[in-house]
CSV table of C-alpha atoms and ligand atoms in Angstrom, one decimal:
chain,number,residue,atom,x,y,z
A,1084,TRP,CA,-24.2,-3.2,50.6
A,1085,GLY,CA,-27.7,-5.4,50.8
A,1086,PHE,CA,-28.7,-3.7,54.0
A,1087,CYS,CA,-32.4,-3.5,54.2
A,1088,ARG,CA,-32.4,-0.6,56.7
A,1089,PRO,CA,-29.6,1.8,57.2
A,1090,PRO,CA,-27.2,0.6,59.9
A,1091,ARG,CA,-28.1,3.7,62.3
A,1092,MET,CA,-29.2,4.2,65.6
A,1093,ILE,CA,-33.0,3.5,65.5
A,1094,ALA,CA,-35.2,5.8,67.3
A,1095,PRO,CA,-38.3,3.6,69.5
A,1096,ARG,CA,-40.7,4.8,67.6
A,1097,GLN,CA,-39.4,4.1,64.2
A,1098,TRP,CA,-38.8,0.6,65.6
A,1099,GLY,CA,-42.3,0.3,66.4
A,1100,ILE,CA,-43.1,0.8,62.7
A,1101,ILE,CA,-40.6,-1.7,61.4
A,1102,GLY,CA,-42.0,-4.0,64.1
A,1103,ALA,CA,-45.3,-3.8,62.9
A,1104,GLN,CA,-44.1,-5.7,59.9
A,1105,GLY,CA,-44.5,-8.8,61.4
A,1106,ASP,CA,-43.8,-11.3,64.3
A,1107,ASN,CA,-41.0,-12.9,62.9
A,1108,ILE,CA,-38.5,-10.3,62.3
A,1109,MET,CA,-35.0,-10.8,63.9
A,1110,LEU,CA,-34.4,-8.3,66.8
A,1111,LEU,CA,-30.9,-8.8,68.0
A,1112,GLY,CA,-27.9,-10.2,65.8
A,1113,CYS,CA,-25.0,-11.5,67.6
A,1114,ILE,CA,-21.5,-12.4,66.3
A,1115,ALA,CA,-19.7,-14.7,69.1
A,1116,ASP,CA,-15.6,-14.9,68.7
A,1117,ASP,CA,-15.8,-18.6,69.7
A,1118,PHE,CA,-18.7,-21.9,69.7
A,1119,THR,CA,-19.3,-22.5,73.5
A,1120,GLY,CA,-19.4,-18.5,74.2
A,1121,ALA,CA,-22.2,-18.5,71.5
A,1122,THR,CA,-24.1,-21.0,72.9
A,1123,ASP,CA,-23.6,-19.4,76.6
A,1124,LEU,CA,-25.1,-16.3,74.8
A,1125,ALA,CA,-27.9,-18.1,73.1
A,1126,ALA,CA,-29.0,-19.8,76.2
A,1127,THR,CA,-28.9,-16.5,78.3
A,1128,LEU,CA,-31.4,-15.0,75.5
A,1129,VAL,CA,-33.6,-17.9,75.3
A,1130,ARG,CA,-33.9,-17.4,79.6
A,1131,ALA,CA,-35.0,-13.9,78.9
A,1132,GLY,CA,-38.0,-14.9,76.5
A,1133,MET,CA,-36.1,-14.5,73.0
A,1134,ARG,CA,-36.7,-17.4,70.5
A,1135,THR,CA,-32.7,-17.8,69.3
A,1136,VAL,CA,-30.9,-19.4,66.8
A,1137,GLN,CA,-27.2,-20.4,66.7
A,1138,VAL,CA,-25.8,-20.3,63.3
A,1139,ILE,CA,-22.5,-22.3,62.8
A,1140,GLY,CA,-19.6,-20.3,61.1
A,1141,VAL,CA,-20.4,-17.3,58.5
A,1142,PRO,CA,-23.7,-17.6,57.3
A,1143,GLU,CA,-24.4,-19.1,54.0
A,1144,GLY,CA,-28.0,-18.2,52.5
A,1145,PRO,CA,-30.7,-17.0,54.4
A,1146,LEU,CA,-30.9,-17.2,58.4
A,1147,PRO,CA,-33.4,-19.2,60.3
A,1148,GLU,CA,-36.8,-17.1,61.6
A,1149,ALA,CA,-35.7,-16.2,65.5
A,1150,ASP,CA,-35.8,-13.1,67.5
A,1151,ALA,CA,-32.1,-13.4,67.9
A,1152,VAL,CA,-29.6,-15.1,66.1
A,1153,VAL,CA,-26.3,-15.8,67.3
A,1154,VAL,CA,-23.4,-16.5,64.7
A,1155,ALA,CA,-20.8,-18.9,66.1
A,1156,LEU,CA,-17.4,-17.9,65.0
A,1157,LYS,CA,-13.8,-19.3,65.9
A,1158,SER,CA,-11.9,-16.1,65.8
A,1159,ARG,CA,-10.6,-15.4,69.0
A,1160,THR,CA,-7.2,-16.4,68.2
A,1161,ALA,CA,-7.5,-16.3,64.3
A,1162,PRO,CA,-5.3,-13.9,62.4
A,1163,VAL,CA,-6.6,-10.3,62.8
A,1164,GLU,CA,-7.6,-9.8,59.4
A,1165,ASP,CA,-9.8,-13.3,59.3
A,1166,ALA,CA,-11.7,-12.3,62.5
A,1167,ILE,CA,-12.5,-8.6,60.7
A,1168,ALA,CA,-13.7,-10.3,57.4
A,1169,TRP,CA,-15.8,-13.0,59.1
A,1170,SER,CA,-17.2,-10.5,61.5
A,1171,LEU,CA,-18.3,-8.0,59.0
A,1172,ALA,CA,-19.7,-10.8,56.6
A,1173,ALA,CA,-21.9,-12.2,59.8
A,1174,CYS,CA,-22.7,-8.5,60.7
A,1175,ASP,CA,-23.9,-7.9,57.0
A,1176,SER,CA,-26.2,-11.1,56.6
A,1177,LEU,CA,-27.6,-10.3,60.4
A,1178,LEU,CA,-28.6,-6.6,58.9
A,1179,ALA,CA,-29.9,-8.0,56.2
A,1180,ALA,CA,-32.3,-10.2,57.9
A,1181,GLY,CA,-33.7,-7.3,59.8
A,1182,ALA,CA,-31.1,-6.8,63.0
A,1183,ARG,CA,-31.9,-3.9,64.8
A,1184,GLN,CA,-28.8,-4.1,67.1
A,1185,ILE,CA,-25.6,-5.9,66.7
A,1186,PHE,CA,-24.0,-7.7,69.6
A,1187,TRP,CA,-19.9,-8.5,69.6
A,1188,LYS,CA,-19.7,-11.2,71.9
A,1189,TYR,CA,-16.4,-12.0,73.7
A,1190,CYS,CA,-15.0,-14.1,76.5
A,1191,SER,CA,-15.9,-12.8,80.4
A,1192,THR,CA,-12.0,-12.6,80.8
A,1193,PHE,CA,-11.6,-10.9,77.8
A,1194,ASP,CA,-9.5,-13.1,76.3
A,1195,SER,CA,-7.2,-11.6,73.5
A,1196,THR,CA,-3.9,-10.8,72.4
A,1197,PRO,CA,-2.1,-7.5,72.2
A,1198,ALA,CA,-3.2,-7.5,68.2
A,1199,GLY,CA,-6.8,-8.1,69.4
A,1200,ASN,CA,-9.2,-9.5,68.3
A,1201,ILE,CA,-11.7,-7.8,70.5
A,1202,GLY,CA,-10.6,-4.2,69.3
A,1203,PRO,CA,-10.2,-4.5,65.6
A,1204,VAL,CA,-13.3,-6.4,65.4
A,1205,ALA,CA,-14.9,-3.8,67.1
A,1206,ASP,CA,-13.6,-1.0,65.5
A,1207,ALA,CA,-14.7,-2.6,61.9
A,1208,LEU,CA,-18.1,-3.3,63.4
A,1209,MET,CA,-18.7,0.3,64.6
A,1210,LYS,CA,-17.4,1.8,61.2
A,1211,ARG,CA,-19.9,-0.4,59.3
A,1212,LEU,CA,-22.9,0.4,61.7
A,1213,ASP,CA,-21.8,4.1,61.7
A,1214,ALA,CA,-22.4,3.8,65.3
A,1215,GLY,CA,-19.7,6.3,66.9
A,1216,PHE,CA,-20.0,4.8,70.4
A,1217,ALA,CA,-19.7,1.5,71.8
A,1218,LEU,CA,-19.9,0.0,75.4
A,1219,ALA,CA,-17.6,-3.0,76.6
A,1220,CYS,CA,-18.6,-4.8,79.4
A,1221,PRO,CA,-17.4,-8.7,79.7
A,1222,ALA,CA,-18.6,-8.8,83.3
A,1223,PHE,CA,-20.3,-11.9,84.5
A,1224,PRO,CA,-21.2,-11.9,88.1
A,1225,THR,CA,-22.9,-15.1,88.3
A,1226,ASN,CA,-19.3,-16.7,87.2
A,1227,GLY,CA,-17.1,-14.5,89.8
A,1228,ARG,CA,-16.3,-12.1,86.5
A,1229,THR,CA,-16.9,-8.6,88.0
A,1230,ILE,CA,-15.4,-5.1,86.9
A,1231,TYR,CA,-14.4,-2.1,89.3
A,1232,GLN,CA,-12.9,1.1,88.4
A,1233,GLY,CA,-11.9,-0.7,85.0
A,1234,HIS,CA,-10.2,-3.9,86.4
A,1235,LEU,CA,-11.3,-7.0,85.8
A,1236,PHE,CA,-11.7,-9.6,88.5
A,1237,VAL,CA,-12.1,-13.5,88.4
A,1238,GLY,CA,-13.3,-14.5,91.5
A,1239,GLY,CA,-11.2,-12.7,94.3
A,1240,ALA,CA,-8.0,-12.4,91.8
A,1241,LEU,CA,-7.3,-9.6,89.2
A,1242,LEU,CA,-7.3,-11.0,85.8
A,1243,ASN,CA,-3.5,-11.0,85.6
A,1244,GLU,CA,-3.4,-12.9,88.8
A,1245,SER,CA,-6.3,-15.5,88.1
A,1246,GLY,CA,-4.1,-18.2,86.0
A,1247,MET,CA,-5.2,-16.1,82.8
A,1248,GLU,CA,-1.8,-14.7,82.6
A,1249,ASN,CA,-0.6,-18.3,81.8
A,1250,HIS,CA,-3.2,-19.0,79.2
A,1251,PRO,CA,-1.6,-20.7,76.1
A,1252,LEU,CA,-3.1,-18.8,73.5
A,1253,THR,CA,-4.5,-15.3,75.3
A,1254,PRO,CA,-2.5,-14.6,78.0
A,1255,MET,CA,-4.4,-11.8,80.3
A,1256,THR,CA,-1.4,-10.2,82.0
A,1257,ASP,CA,-3.0,-6.7,82.6
A,1258,ALA,CA,-6.4,-6.7,84.2
A,1259,ASN,CA,-7.2,-2.8,83.4
A,1260,LEU,CA,-9.4,-3.2,80.6
A,1261,VAL,CA,-9.3,0.5,79.9
A,1262,ARG,CA,-5.4,-0.1,79.1
A,1263,VAL,CA,-5.9,-3.2,77.6
A,1264,LEU,CA,-8.9,-2.3,74.9
A,1265,ALA,CA,-6.9,0.8,74.4
A,1266,GLY,CA,-4.1,-0.9,73.1
A,1267,GLN,CA,-6.1,-2.7,70.5
A,1268,THR,CA,-8.3,0.2,68.9
A,1269,ARG,CA,-7.3,3.4,67.2
A,1270,HIS,CA,-9.9,4.8,69.4
A,1271,GLY,CA,-10.4,6.8,73.0
A,1272,VAL,CA,-11.6,4.4,75.5
A,1273,GLY,CA,-13.3,5.6,79.0
A,1274,LEU,CA,-14.8,4.3,82.0
A,1275,VAL,CA,-18.1,4.6,83.5
A,1276,PRO,CA,-17.4,4.0,87.0
A,1277,PHE,CA,-19.1,1.8,89.7
A,1278,ALA,CA,-20.3,4.9,91.4
A,1279,THR,CA,-22.4,6.2,88.3
A,1280,VAL,CA,-23.4,2.3,87.3
A,1281,ASP,CA,-25.0,2.2,90.6
A,1282,ARG,CA,-27.2,5.0,90.3
A,1283,GLY,CA,-28.9,3.0,87.2
A,1284,ALA,CA,-29.7,3.2,84.0
A,1285,GLY,CA,-30.2,7.0,83.6
A,1286,ALA,CA,-26.7,7.6,85.2
A,1287,ILE,CA,-25.1,5.2,82.8
A,1288,ARG,CA,-26.5,6.8,80.0
A,1289,SER,CA,-25.8,10.7,80.8
A,1290,GLU,CA,-22.2,9.4,81.6
A,1291,MET,CA,-21.9,7.5,78.1
A,1292,GLY,CA,-23.2,10.5,76.5
A,1293,LYS,CA,-20.4,12.6,78.2
A,1294,LEU,CA,-17.7,10.4,77.0
A,1295,ARG,CA,-18.6,10.4,73.8
A,1296,GLU,CA,-18.8,14.2,73.7
A,1297,TRP,CA,-15.3,14.3,75.1
A,1298,GLY,CA,-14.5,12.4,71.8
A,1299,LYS,CA,-14.2,8.6,73.3
A,1300,HIS,CA,-15.7,6.0,71.4
A,1301,TYR,CA,-15.5,3.1,73.9
A,1302,ALA,CA,-16.5,2.6,77.5
A,1303,ILE,CA,-15.5,0.0,80.1
A,1304,ILE,CA,-18.7,0.0,82.4
A,1305,ASP,CA,-17.9,-1.5,85.7
A,1306,ALA,CA,-20.3,-3.9,87.0
A,1307,ILE,CA,-20.6,-6.2,90.0
A,1308,THR,CA,-24.2,-7.4,90.2
A,1309,ASP,CA,-26.7,-8.9,87.8
A,1310,GLN,CA,-28.9,-5.7,88.6
A,1311,HIS,CA,-25.8,-3.6,86.9
A,1312,LEU,CA,-26.0,-5.7,83.8
A,1313,LEU,CA,-29.6,-5.0,83.7
A,1314,ASP,CA,-29.2,-1.3,83.8
A,1315,ILE,CA,-26.4,-1.3,81.2
A,1316,GLY,CA,-28.4,-2.9,79.4
A,1317,GLU,CA,-31.2,-0.7,79.6
A,1318,ALA,CA,-29.1,2.4,79.0
A,1319,ALA,CA,-27.8,1.0,75.6
A,1320,ALA,CA,-31.4,0.4,74.2
A,1321,LEU,CA,-30.5,2.6,71.2
A,1322,HIS,CA,-27.0,1.8,70.4
A,1323,PRO,CA,-26.3,0.2,67.2
A,1324,LEU,CA,-23.4,-1.9,68.7
A,1325,ILE,CA,-23.0,-3.4,72.1
A,1326,THR,CA,-19.9,-5.3,72.8
A,1327,GLY,CA,-19.3,-7.8,76.0
A,1328,GLY,CA,-19.7,-11.2,77.6
A,1329,SER,CA,-22.9,-13.0,77.7
A,1330,GLY,CA,-23.9,-11.2,81.2
A,1331,VAL,CA,-24.5,-7.7,79.5
A,1332,ALA,CA,-26.8,-9.3,77.2
A,1333,MET,CA,-29.3,-10.3,79.9
A,1334,GLY,CA,-30.6,-6.7,79.7
A,1335,LEU,CA,-31.4,-6.7,76.0
A,1336,PRO,CA,-34.6,-8.5,75.8
A,1337,GLU,CA,-36.4,-6.3,77.7
A,1338,ASN,CA,-35.6,-3.1,75.8
A,1339,PHE,CA,-37.1,-4.7,72.5
A,1340,ARG,CA,-40.2,-5.8,74.9
A,1341,ARG,CA,-40.6,-1.8,76.0
A,1342,ALA,CA,-40.6,-0.8,72.7
A,1343,GLY,CA,-43.6,-3.3,71.8
A,1344,LEU,CA,-41.6,-5.7,69.2
A,1345,LEU,CA,-41.2,-8.7,71.6
A,1346,PRO,CA,-44.2,-10.5,72.6
A,1347,LEU,CA,-44.0,-12.1,76.2
A,1348,ARG,CA,-42.8,-15.9,75.0
A,1349,GLU,CA,-43.5,-18.6,77.2
A,1350,ASP,CA,-42.2,-20.9,74.5
A,1351,ALA,CA,-39.1,-19.6,73.5
A,1352,ALA,CA,-37.5,-22.4,74.9
A,1353,THR,CA,-39.9,-25.0,73.0
A,1354,LEU,CA,-38.4,-27.5,70.5
A,1355,PRO,CA,-39.9,-29.7,67.9
A,1356,PRO,CA,-40.9,-32.8,69.7
A,1357,HIS,CA,-37.9,-35.5,69.7
A,1358,GLY,CA,-38.1,-39.2,68.5
A,1359,GLY,CA,-35.3,-41.8,67.9
A,1360,PHE,CA,-32.7,-43.5,69.6
A,1361,ALA,CA,-30.7,-41.8,72.0
A,1362,ALA,CA,-26.8,-41.7,72.5
A,1363,VAL,CA,-23.9,-40.2,74.6
A,1364,LEU,CA,-20.4,-39.3,72.7
A,1365,ALA,CA,-17.7,-38.1,75.0
A,1366,GLY,CA,-14.1,-37.0,74.0
A,1367,SER,CA,-13.6,-34.7,77.1
A,1368,CYS,CA,-10.7,-35.9,79.3
A,1369,SER,CA,-11.8,-33.2,82.0
A,1370,ARG,CA,-12.6,-34.2,85.6
A,1371,ALA,CA,-16.3,-33.3,85.4
A,1372,THR,CA,-16.8,-35.6,82.4
A,1373,LEU,CA,-14.7,-38.6,83.9
A,1374,GLY,CA,-17.0,-38.2,86.7
A,1375,GLN,CA,-20.2,-38.0,84.7
A,1376,ILE,CA,-19.0,-41.1,82.8
A,1377,GLY,CA,-18.4,-42.8,86.2
A,1378,LEU,CA,-22.0,-42.6,87.3
A,1379,ALA,CA,-23.5,-42.7,83.3
A,1380,ARG,CA,-21.8,-46.4,83.4
A,1381,GLU,CA,-24.0,-47.5,86.3
A,1382,HIS,CA,-27.5,-46.4,84.4
A,1383,MET,CA,-26.7,-47.2,80.5
A,1384,PRO,CA,-25.1,-49.7,78.4
A,1385,SER,CA,-21.5,-48.4,77.9
A,1386,LEU,CA,-18.3,-48.5,75.8
A,1387,GLU,CA,-14.9,-47.2,76.9
A,1388,LEU,CA,-12.5,-47.3,73.6
A,1389,ASP,CA,-8.9,-47.3,74.1
A,1390,ALA,CA,-7.2,-45.2,72.1
A,1391,LEU,CA,-3.8,-46.3,73.1
A,1392,ALA,CA,-4.6,-49.9,72.5
A,1393,THR,CA,-6.0,-49.1,69.4
A,1394,PRO,CA,-4.3,-45.7,67.9
A,1395,ASP,CA,-6.2,-46.0,64.4
A,1396,ALA,CA,-9.4,-43.6,63.9
A,1397,ALA,CA,-10.9,-46.2,61.4
A,1398,ALA,CA,-10.4,-49.2,63.9
A,1399,LEU,CA,-11.5,-47.4,67.0
A,1400,ALA,CA,-14.8,-46.5,65.1
A,1401,ALA,CA,-15.1,-49.9,63.7
A,1402,GLN,CA,-14.9,-51.1,67.3
A,1403,ALA,CA,-17.8,-48.7,68.5
A,1404,ILE,CA,-20.1,-49.4,65.4
A,1405,ALA,CA,-19.7,-53.4,66.2
A,1406,TRP,CA,-20.4,-52.7,69.8
A,1407,MET,CA,-23.5,-50.5,69.0
A,1408,GLU,CA,-25.6,-53.1,67.0
A,1409,GLY,CA,-28.2,-54.4,69.0
A,1410,ARG,CA,-27.9,-52.3,71.8
A,1411,ILE,CA,-28.8,-49.0,69.8
A,1412,GLY,CA,-32.5,-47.9,71.0
A,1413,ALA,CA,-34.7,-45.2,72.8
A,1414,GLU,CA,-32.8,-45.8,76.1
A,1415,PRO,CA,-29.5,-44.0,75.8
A,1416,ILE,CA,-26.2,-45.9,75.4
A,1417,LEU,CA,-22.7,-44.2,75.9
A,1418,ILE,CA,-19.7,-44.4,73.9
A,1419,ALA,CA,-16.4,-42.7,75.3
A,1420,ALA,CA,-12.8,-42.2,74.1
A,1421,SER,CA,-12.1,-40.4,77.6
A,1422,ALA,CA,-9.4,-41.6,80.0
A,1423,PRO,CA,-7.5,-40.2,82.7
A,1424,PRO,CA,-4.3,-37.8,82.2
A,1425,GLU,CA,-1.8,-40.6,82.5
A,1426,LYS,CA,-3.6,-42.3,79.3
A,1427,VAL,CA,-3.8,-39.1,77.7
A,1428,ALA,CA,-0.2,-38.3,78.4
A,1429,ALA,CA,0.9,-41.9,77.3
A,1430,LEU,CA,-1.1,-41.4,73.6
A,1431,GLN,CA,0.4,-37.8,73.2
A,1432,GLN,CA,3.7,-38.8,73.9
A,1433,LYS,CA,3.2,-41.9,71.2
A,1434,LEU,CA,1.7,-39.3,68.6
A,1435,GLY,CA,2.0,-36.2,69.7
A,1436,ARG,CA,-0.2,-33.7,71.1
A,1437,ASP,CA,-2.3,-32.8,68.2
A,1438,ALA,CA,-2.5,-36.1,66.3
A,1439,ALA,CA,-3.6,-37.5,69.6
A,1440,GLY,CA,-6.2,-35.2,69.9
A,1441,ALA,CA,-7.1,-35.4,66.1
A,1442,LEU,CA,-7.1,-39.2,65.9
A,1443,VAL,CA,-10.0,-39.2,68.7
A,1444,GLU,CA,-11.8,-36.6,67.2
A,1445,GLU,CA,-11.8,-38.1,63.9
A,1446,ALA,CA,-13.0,-41.4,65.7
A,1447,LEU,CA,-15.9,-39.8,67.4
A,1448,ALA,CA,-16.7,-38.0,64.5
A,1449,LEU,CA,-17.2,-41.2,62.4
A,1450,VAL,CA,-19.1,-42.9,65.3
A,1451,ALA,CA,-21.3,-40.0,65.7
A,1452,GLU,CA,-22.0,-40.4,61.7
A,1453,ALA,CA,-23.1,-44.1,62.2
A,1454,LEU,CA,-25.2,-43.5,65.5
A,1455,VAL,CA,-27.1,-40.9,63.2
A,1456,ALA,CA,-27.4,-43.3,60.1
A,1457,ARG,CA,-28.7,-46.0,62.4
A,1458,GLY,CA,-31.7,-43.7,63.8
A,1459,VAL,CA,-30.1,-41.8,66.9
A,1460,ARG,CA,-31.9,-38.6,67.1
A,1461,ARG,CA,-31.1,-37.0,70.6
A,1462,LEU,CA,-27.4,-37.0,71.2
A,1463,LEU,CA,-25.1,-35.6,74.0
A,1464,VAL,CA,-21.7,-34.6,73.0
A,1465,ALA,CA,-19.1,-34.1,75.6
A,1466,GLY,CA,-16.2,-31.7,75.0
A,1467,GLY,CA,-15.7,-28.4,72.8
A,1468,GLU,CA,-13.5,-29.8,70.3
A,1469,THR,CA,-15.1,-33.2,70.1
A,1470,SER,CA,-18.3,-31.2,69.6
A,1471,GLY,CA,-17.1,-29.1,66.6
A,1472,ALA,CA,-15.8,-32.2,65.1
A,1473,VAL,CA,-19.0,-34.0,65.6
A,1474,VAL,CA,-21.1,-30.9,64.3
A,1475,GLN,CA,-18.8,-30.8,61.5
A,1476,ARG,CA,-19.1,-34.1,60.2
A,1477,LEU,CA,-22.7,-34.4,60.7
A,1478,GLY,CA,-22.8,-30.9,58.5
A,1479,LEU,CA,-24.7,-29.1,60.8
A,1480,ARG,CA,-25.4,-25.6,60.2
A,1481,SER,CA,-27.7,-24.0,62.9
A,1482,LEU,CA,-29.2,-25.0,66.4
A,1483,ARG,CA,-32.2,-23.7,67.9
A,1484,ILE,CA,-31.6,-23.2,71.6
A,1485,GLY,CA,-34.0,-25.0,74.0
A,1486,GLU,CA,-34.0,-25.8,77.7
A,1487,GLU,CA,-30.9,-25.9,79.8
A,1488,ILE,CA,-30.2,-29.2,81.0
A,1489,ASP,CA,-27.6,-27.6,83.2
A,1490,PRO,CA,-26.3,-23.8,83.6
A,1491,GLY,CA,-24.9,-23.1,79.9
A,1492,VAL,CA,-25.7,-26.4,78.3
A,1493,PRO,CA,-28.9,-26.5,76.5
A,1494,TRP,CA,-30.8,-29.2,74.1
A,1495,THR,CA,-30.9,-27.6,70.8
A,1496,TYR,CA,-32.5,-28.6,68.0
A,1497,ALA,CA,-30.1,-29.1,64.8
A,1498,GLU,CA,-30.4,-28.7,61.1
A,1499,GLY,CA,-28.4,-29.1,58.5
A,1500,GLN,CA,-27.3,-31.4,55.7
A,1501,GLY,CA,-28.7,-34.5,57.1
A,1502,PRO,CA,-31.5,-35.4,59.2
A,1503,SER,CA,-32.7,-33.1,62.2
A,1504,LEU,CA,-31.7,-34.0,65.6
A,1505,HIS,CA,-31.7,-33.0,69.2
A,1506,LEU,CA,-28.1,-32.3,70.1
A,1507,ALA,CA,-26.4,-31.4,73.6
A,1508,LEU,CA,-23.2,-30.1,73.3
A,1509,LYS,CA,-21.1,-29.9,76.9
A,1510,SER,CA,-18.0,-28.2,77.2
A,1511,GLY,CA,-15.7,-30.2,79.4
A,1512,ASN,CA,-16.0,-28.9,82.8
A,1513,PHE,CA,-19.9,-28.2,82.6
A,1514,GLY,CA,-22.7,-30.0,84.4
A,1515,ALA,CA,-23.2,-32.0,87.4
A,1516,ARG,CA,-22.1,-35.5,88.1
A,1517,ASP,CA,-25.7,-36.9,87.0
A,1518,PHE,CA,-25.7,-34.7,83.7
A,1519,PHE,CA,-25.6,-37.7,81.3
A,1520,VAL,CA,-28.4,-39.1,83.1
A,1521,LYS,CA,-30.8,-36.5,83.7
A,1522,ALA,CA,-30.2,-34.9,80.3
A,1523,PHE,CA,-32.8,-37.4,78.6
A,1524,ASN,CA,-35.3,-36.7,81.3
A,1525,HIS,CA,-35.0,-33.0,79.8
A,1526,GLY,CA,-36.7,-31.4,76.9
B,3079,ADP,P1,-12.7,-30.2,76.5
B,3079,ADP,O1,-13.9,-29.5,76.6
B,3079,ADP,O2,-12.6,-30.8,78.0
B,3079,ADP,O3,-11.6,-29.1,76.7
B,3079,ADP,P2,-12.5,-31.4,74.2
B,3079,ADP,O4,-13.1,-32.2,73.4
B,3079,ADP,O5,-12.4,-29.8,73.8
B,3079,ADP,O6,-12.6,-31.3,75.8
B,3079,ADP,O7,-10.7,-31.7,74.2
B,3079,ADP,C1,-10.7,-33.0,74.5
B,3079,ADP,C2,-9.6,-33.8,73.5
B,3079,ADP,O8,-8.6,-34.9,74.3
B,3079,ADP,C3,-9.9,-33.8,72.1
B,3079,ADP,O9,-9.3,-33.3,71.3
B,3079,ADP,C4,-9.9,-35.4,71.8
B,3079,ADP,O10,-10.1,-35.9,70.9
B,3079,ADP,C5,-9.1,-35.5,73.2
B,3079,ADP,N1,-9.0,-37.2,73.5
B,3079,ADP,C6,-10.0,-37.7,74.1
B,3079,ADP,N2,-9.9,-39.1,74.4
B,3079,ADP,C7,-8.2,-38.9,74.7
B,3079,ADP,C8,-7.5,-40.3,75.0
B,3079,ADP,N3,-7.7,-41.0,75.3
B,3079,ADP,N4,-6.0,-39.9,74.6
B,3079,ADP,C9,-5.9,-39.0,74.4
B,3079,ADP,N5,-6.4,-37.8,73.9
B,3079,ADP,C10,-7.8,-37.7,73.9
């Protein structure tokens, strides 16, 4: 199958031998079910001292050199067969590049449908890795996601009373993750409860061992604090497969360090030096982004595109391109299609919801292309879907993860078909009010 090593649990002694082959061999291979989740995980790993690259979509060809590679799929709500096929293809290419451990990353609110895709993908990876057992822990206390007695809380509310029960694509109507995961897998699911987790890595490890003896293949693990997550990570040092949110990845870099495989890297977040011109492109209409635009307007030349007045992608892009001439330079400029809810609703009423979104995304992708063609090499994009459209249009394949501007939004060094550039992709609600201004003082 093209594995460069048998996909089995590897003893630390063997790790040492493999690691002696060089400094540039991948240690941790990650598969994420969506783009912003992948970035969040990658930023977590960089913070813990791993040089990390995010690859966009199922990898084609050799993977970039890094301690950790995160493959960003768009598989959360894809048909289950697709989610499995893409995840296995990603897994194979991570193993071929030397990954010693595979991490299956999903959302901290366990976003899934009764059909999956968390359980079915985990089953397929478990089989491929011959793993026999994997923990499942989406907890992320910093963001208010905690697990107690197998029940997931969002802030003070149970998952199914947190608003997630109304999610348009993945409504979560049961907070009991043991039951939810059991409904998605052929295998038995157990629980490592808080009382055990609170006693540290040794206790967690031996409880997982017992569950395995009792025929369980998965364990939901309670976690309320970051210390719990670090202990869970340590307890899973020798697991071929780990599943969870980005929180549980916090403890994994230290395992590789303890095994002598990961040097102390002060420079894990260092990107190649930047040059060229700077720009911000906004397509998010979230309250946070509208506030950031409001403040940035006082600090940089700004153009607000009116998609309602010009409901044509090419014509809108042409307006932006005419405006940018003479303004583009080392100091950032801002081009935004973002609008308050009533204007968004008006365009959606005129064109339909999907067509309205697609029109603006197409226009902004064209503008991004024009900016890069005119020498922009530091580009900040606001909006999850908008970012997807821009990345696709620019033909970008991988992002080396750098320093965070605000939590969850790092500068990255993007490479692909065209020129390489420094890129920051901000999902709508992220970032402080001065985000667009301070971003260019970073990295
Ligand atoms: P967020 O991360 O805030 O959800 P996204 O980029 O994912 O941002 O989604 C915002 C959507 O709104 C995109 O599809 C974008 O094209 C669309 N959009 C942006 N500006 C407008 C507008 N003025 N009218 C209608 N839709 C818009």
